[in-house]
């Protein structure tokens, strides 16, 4: 066999093998018929709250219950802040972030959105579960974006947002480009 015939045979073989692998993987996915996330409960604040409460001792649980009762009677910023700070003191930043996000929604300002975003990012760093990590970093991104809309010149917000984009994983280049812009501006 000549050298060019060998190359042609190798090339055809590689193409056939590539198609065979592609379609066999595609068939395995379609034959399974199951969504890999099917049966996995959606992550909600309530599910995170329930899990967090299981990690509290009796006194801590009483304090949270008392704060929740006050919050039911009045969703004032004071009560939201109190329960958020309580969860902060118990080292549950993801739970705390939820309450600070509610404050930001009721009193939108750069400071309130950043306050919630910091806590969501801390929740991301503290989480062991990848689904919770993804949820926390996405919530942090959402809060940072709202803060950035209010003050697009704040380089700290831009750099934190860039870090979140890079950590989130779906488009790390977006985060890297944001960080490069911050470096260029500063």
XYZ file of C-alpha atoms in Angstrom:
186
model
C 0.000 0.000 0.000
C 1.302 3.418 -0.870
C 1.813 6.128 1.742
C -1.108 8.234 0.446
C -3.442 5.199 0.506
C -2.477 4.508 4.121
C -3.227 8.126 5.049
C -6.575 7.988 3.272
C -7.483 4.728 5.039
C -6.476 6.209 8.384
C -8.518 9.362 7.729
C -11.617 7.395 6.689
C -11.223 5.130 9.717
C -10.959 8.133 12.054
C -14.085 9.696 10.540
C -16.056 6.453 10.832
C -14.898 5.984 14.416
C -15.861 9.580 15.285
C -19.366 9.133 13.872
C -19.753 5.768 15.589
C -18.801 7.231 18.961
C -20.997 10.285 18.452
C -24.100 8.286 17.600
C -23.503 5.641 20.270
C -23.289 8.336 22.956
C -26.376 10.041 21.551
C -28.292 6.743 21.606
C -27.292 6.034 25.200
C -28.657 9.424 26.224
C -31.932 8.989 24.346
C -32.458 5.354 25.388
C -32.100 6.230 29.051
C -35.104 8.488 28.632
C -34.472 9.961 32.019
C -33.512 13.440 32.912
C -30.406 13.168 35.097
C -31.888 15.759 37.434
C -35.263 14.023 37.602
C -36.073 12.909 41.099
C -33.632 15.426 42.544
C -35.642 17.958 44.494
C -35.298 21.550 43.394
C -33.235 23.677 45.707
C -35.411 26.253 47.371
C -34.858 28.652 50.197
C -37.295 26.603 52.288
C -35.291 23.398 51.750
C -32.049 25.178 52.678
C -33.720 26.727 55.721
C -35.037 23.356 56.879
C -31.600 21.774 56.512
C -29.931 24.684 58.328
C -32.366 24.472 61.224
C -31.384 20.838 61.733
C -27.840 22.024 62.419
C -28.870 24.397 65.213
C -28.843 23.679 68.926
C -31.915 24.276 71.103
C -31.134 27.872 72.076
C -30.316 28.838 68.513
C -33.520 27.247 67.245
C -35.545 29.176 69.849
C -33.914 32.444 68.772
C -34.669 31.733 65.097
C -38.278 30.770 65.883
C -38.751 33.974 67.848
C -37.302 36.054 65.003
C -39.535 34.252 62.499
C -42.629 35.041 64.570
C -41.652 38.723 64.671
C -41.062 38.622 60.924
C -44.495 37.098 60.282
C -46.133 39.940 62.158
C -44.107 42.636 60.385
C -41.749 42.285 57.451
C -39.991 45.514 58.348
C -36.371 46.079 57.417
C -35.551 45.966 61.111
C -36.936 42.417 61.465
C -35.393 41.246 58.192
C -32.032 42.620 59.298
C -32.357 41.022 62.737
C -33.040 37.540 61.381
C -30.369 37.966 58.693
C -27.800 38.954 61.309
C -28.902 36.032 63.473
C -28.202 33.587 60.640
C -24.881 35.353 60.036
C -23.931 34.751 63.656
C -24.700 31.030 63.189
C -22.469 30.957 60.072
C -25.204 30.363 57.484
C -24.505 33.133 54.960
C -26.748 31.604 52.287
C -29.756 31.775 54.613
C -28.810 35.254 55.780
C -28.456 36.422 52.164
C -32.108 35.643 51.490
C -33.222 38.120 54.148
C -30.769 40.781 53.009
C -31.984 40.314 49.441
C -35.519 41.034 50.677
C -34.207 44.233 52.247
C -32.599 45.191 48.923
C -35.864 44.529 47.097
C -37.783 46.758 49.487
C -35.090 49.472 49.693
C -33.001 49.151 46.530
C -29.635 50.818 46.831
C -26.103 49.961 45.878
C -25.313 49.152 49.505
C -28.304 46.846 50.100
C -27.703 44.869 46.890
C -23.990 44.489 47.644
C -24.851 43.415 51.195
C -26.982 40.565 49.844
C -24.447 39.698 47.122
C -21.573 39.363 49.628
C -23.585 36.907 51.661
C -24.632 34.851 48.634
C -21.004 34.635 47.556
C -20.008 33.568 51.075
C -22.789 30.961 50.868
C -21.302 29.784 47.567
C -17.886 29.376 49.170
C -19.291 27.554 52.191
C -21.518 25.134 50.261
C -20.438 21.545 49.708
C -23.203 20.622 47.259
C -22.556 21.677 43.649
C -26.221 22.499 43.004
C -26.288 24.789 46.047
C -22.988 26.359 44.966
C -24.434 27.084 41.519
C -27.608 28.565 43.020
C -25.660 30.770 45.434
C -23.257 32.142 42.834
C -26.135 32.872 40.445
C -27.969 34.757 43.186
C -24.762 36.679 43.943
C -24.454 37.572 40.258
C -28.046 38.792 40.188
C -27.506 41.014 43.242
C -24.179 42.380 41.951
C -25.779 43.168 38.584
C -28.506 45.176 40.319
C -25.900 47.035 42.368
C -23.878 47.684 39.218
C -26.939 49.130 37.471
C -27.208 51.649 40.309
C -23.501 52.542 40.191
C -21.795 51.358 36.999
C -18.566 53.150 37.971
C -17.957 51.111 41.139
C -14.891 49.009 40.340
C -15.275 46.870 43.481
C -18.688 45.711 42.288
C -17.326 45.048 38.795
C -14.414 43.002 40.125
C -16.670 41.002 42.473
C -19.099 40.414 39.619
C -16.232 39.285 37.388
C -15.106 36.808 40.041
C -18.657 35.473 40.326
C -18.944 35.028 36.557
C -15.627 33.180 36.510
C -16.700 30.945 39.416
C -20.164 30.228 38.008
C -18.614 28.339 35.134
C -21.040 28.787 32.253
C -19.089 31.706 30.779
C -15.826 32.245 32.639
C -14.457 34.449 29.865
C -17.134 37.041 30.667
C -15.730 37.242 34.183
C -12.143 37.356 32.983
C -12.972 40.177 30.562
C -14.674 42.141 33.360
C -11.634 41.713 35.573
C -9.366 42.858 32.753
C -11.517 45.984 32.321
C -11.228 46.737 36.030
C -7.440 46.339 35.892
C -7.306 48.596 32.827
C -9.415 51.276 34.557
C -7.522 51.122 37.824
